[in-house]
Amino acid sequence: MAVETKFVVVRKGEEKMTFANKKEADAYDKMLDMAEAFTDWLLQQQPDMGESQAETLGLLMADQKDAVQHILRTSKLPAAASASKSGAVSDQDASEQADEPVTKKVRAVKAA
């Protein structure tokens, strides 16, 4: 018989998601907190916006927080960011490079 530990994220008495490790469960819970804050803010700024639409947008913004932060910092879409004059690599270039296999030369070493 196997024993499994599962971490369940519960919101307002409702199970939202189950995870195999605590770190992922905590990250998801934090994302839900952020989504709730975005939803509340959207409803304050646009009172005539439907709650369902505000929740959807709040979840989207929380789930895509890295892209939102990039846009706030640079006023550009993450995919449209280009390398700066200093030779920095854009997010898109970095992800493309990460997908490419890294080849290293193997050198024979004589045993002493």
mmCIF file of C-alpha atoms in Angstrom:
data_model
loop_
_atom_site.group_PDB
_atom_site.id
_atom_site.type_symbol
_atom_site.label_atom_id
_atom_site.label_comp_id
_atom_site.label_asym_id
_atom_site.label_seq_id
_atom_site.Cartn_x
_atom_site.Cartn_y
_atom_site.Cartn_z
ATOM 1 C CA MET A 1 0.000 0.000 0.000
ATOM 2 C CA ALA A 2 1.407 3.380 -0.999
ATOM 3 C CA VAL A 3 0.992 6.578 0.968
ATOM 4 C CA GLU A 4 0.707 9.832 -0.963
ATOM 5 C CA THR A 5 0.805 13.338 0.436
ATOM 6 C CA LYS A 6 -1.351 15.842 -1.417
ATOM 7 C CA PHE A 7 -1.684 19.574 -0.887
ATOM 8 C CA VAL A 8 -5.133 20.985 -1.603
ATOM 9 C CA VAL A 9 -5.804 24.680 -2.166
ATOM 10 C CA VAL A 10 -9.198 25.538 -0.667
ATOM 11 C CA ARG A 11 -10.988 28.876 -1.211
ATOM 12 C CA LYS A 12 -14.265 29.750 0.514
ATOM 13 C CA GLY A 13 -14.793 26.089 1.388
ATOM 14 C CA GLU A 14 -14.274 24.947 -2.203
ATOM 15 C CA GLU A 15 -11.347 22.807 -3.367
ATOM 16 C CA LYS A 16 -9.633 24.666 -6.189
ATOM 17 C CA MET A 17 -6.629 22.509 -7.040
ATOM 18 C CA THR A 18 -4.564 19.610 -5.700
ATOM 19 C CA PHE A 19 -0.769 19.518 -5.854
ATOM 20 C CA ALA A 20 1.933 16.965 -5.145
ATOM 21 C CA ASN A 21 4.190 19.439 -3.329
ATOM 22 C CA LYS A 22 3.748 22.367 -0.980
ATOM 23 C CA LYS A 23 5.761 24.841 -3.068
ATOM 24 C CA GLU A 24 3.407 24.540 -6.061
ATOM 25 C CA ALA A 25 0.331 24.727 -3.812
ATOM 26 C CA ASP A 26 1.650 27.880 -2.130
ATOM 27 C CA ALA A 27 2.429 29.467 -5.522
ATOM 28 C CA TYR A 28 -1.093 28.733 -6.756
ATOM 29 C CA ASP A 29 -2.608 30.102 -3.548
ATOM 30 C CA LYS A 30 -0.542 33.283 -3.941
ATOM 31 C CA MET A 31 -1.715 33.605 -7.549
ATOM 32 C CA LEU A 32 -5.343 33.322 -6.364
ATOM 33 C CA ASP A 33 -4.690 36.052 -3.752
ATOM 34 C CA MET A 34 -3.301 38.282 -6.499
ATOM 35 C CA ALA A 35 -6.262 37.512 -8.772
ATOM 36 C CA GLU A 36 -8.658 38.473 -5.979
ATOM 37 C CA ALA A 37 -6.823 41.778 -5.461
ATOM 38 C CA PHE A 38 -6.917 42.516 -9.216
ATOM 39 C CA THR A 39 -10.634 41.659 -9.305
ATOM 40 C CA ASP A 40 -11.411 43.988 -6.389
ATOM 41 C CA TRP A 41 -9.350 46.770 -7.976
ATOM 42 C CA LEU A 42 -11.053 46.347 -11.358
ATOM 43 C CA LEU A 43 -14.493 46.525 -9.723
ATOM 44 C CA GLN A 44 -13.489 49.703 -7.862
ATOM 45 C CA GLN A 45 -12.181 51.354 -11.025
ATOM 46 C CA GLN A 46 -15.014 50.164 -13.287
ATOM 47 C CA PRO A 47 -18.145 49.727 -11.118
ATOM 48 C CA ASP A 48 -20.314 48.882 -14.142
ATOM 49 C CA MET A 49 -18.032 45.959 -15.101
ATOM 50 C CA GLY A 50 -19.622 42.606 -14.372
ATOM 51 C CA GLU A 51 -18.155 40.611 -11.495
ATOM 52 C CA SER A 52 -17.651 37.584 -13.734
ATOM 53 C CA GLN A 53 -15.682 39.642 -16.244
ATOM 54 C CA ALA A 54 -13.627 41.254 -13.461
ATOM 55 C CA GLU A 55 -12.809 37.798 -12.049
ATOM 56 C CA THR A 56 -11.776 36.542 -15.472
ATOM 57 C CA LEU A 57 -9.529 39.546 -16.052
ATOM 58 C CA GLY A 58 -8.147 39.326 -12.497
ATOM 59 C CA LEU A 59 -7.206 35.669 -12.994
ATOM 60 C CA LEU A 60 -5.632 36.442 -16.370
ATOM 61 C CA MET A 61 -3.552 39.292 -14.962
ATOM 62 C CA ALA A 62 -2.429 37.220 -11.970
ATOM 63 C CA ASP A 63 -1.587 34.207 -14.134
ATOM 64 C CA GLN A 64 0.389 36.404 -16.551
ATOM 65 C CA LYS A 65 2.010 38.570 -13.871
ATOM 66 C CA ASP A 66 5.457 38.422 -15.494
ATOM 67 C CA ALA A 67 4.074 39.828 -18.752
ATOM 68 C CA VAL A 68 2.097 42.485 -16.835
ATOM 69 C CA GLN A 69 5.225 43.503 -14.908
ATOM 70 C CA HIS A 70 7.229 43.665 -18.142
ATOM 71 C CA ILE A 71 4.605 45.901 -19.756
ATOM 72 C CA LEU A 72 4.511 48.178 -16.692
ATOM 73 C CA ARG A 73 8.317 48.498 -16.663
ATOM 74 C CA THR A 74 8.904 48.928 -20.377
ATOM 75 C CA SER A 75 5.551 49.945 -21.925
ATOM 76 C CA LYS A 76 6.129 47.169 -24.474
ATOM 77 C CA LEU A 77 4.776 43.687 -24.999
ATOM 78 C CA PRO A 78 7.215 41.012 -23.804
ATOM 79 C CA ALA A 79 7.576 39.496 -27.296
ATOM 80 C CA ALA A 80 8.245 42.935 -28.787
ATOM 81 C CA ALA A 81 11.153 43.684 -26.441
ATOM 82 C CA SER A 82 14.379 43.918 -28.375
ATOM 83 C CA ALA A 83 17.945 43.668 -27.224
ATOM 84 C CA SER A 84 19.355 46.894 -25.897
ATOM 85 C CA LYS A 85 22.528 48.541 -27.177
ATOM 86 C CA SER A 86 24.465 47.033 -24.287
ATOM 87 C CA GLY A 87 23.965 43.585 -25.775
ATOM 88 C CA ALA A 88 21.302 42.436 -23.336
ATOM 89 C CA VAL A 89 19.143 39.554 -24.481
ATOM 90 C CA SER A 90 15.370 40.027 -24.690
ATOM 91 C CA ASP A 91 12.960 37.635 -22.951
ATOM 92 C CA GLN A 92 11.991 36.127 -26.308
ATOM 93 C CA ASP A 93 15.627 35.628 -27.373
ATOM 94 C CA ALA A 94 16.422 34.063 -24.009
ATOM 95 C CA SER A 95 13.541 31.588 -24.296
ATOM 96 C CA GLU A 96 14.542 30.711 -27.847
ATOM 97 C CA GLN A 97 18.119 30.127 -26.744
ATOM 98 C CA ALA A 98 16.924 27.974 -23.852
ATOM 99 C CA ASP A 99 15.126 25.691 -26.334
ATOM 100 C CA GLU A 100 18.286 25.119 -28.359
ATOM 101 C CA PRO A 101 20.386 22.136 -27.306
ATOM 102 C CA VAL A 102 23.669 23.040 -25.698
ATOM 103 C CA THR A 103 26.641 21.213 -27.177
ATOM 104 C CA LYS A 104 29.869 20.963 -25.245
ATOM 105 C CA LYS A 105 33.126 19.568 -26.434
ATOM 106 C CA VAL A 106 34.184 16.463 -24.584
ATOM 107 C CA ARG A 107 37.874 16.115 -23.975
ATOM 108 C CA ALA A 108 39.587 12.802 -23.373
ATOM 109 C CA VAL A 109 41.595 12.672 -20.173
ATOM 110 C CA LYS A 110 44.322 10.102 -19.507
ATOM 111 C CA ALA A 111 44.128 8.302 -16.209
ATOM 112 C CA ALA A 112 47.238 8.690 -14.127
#
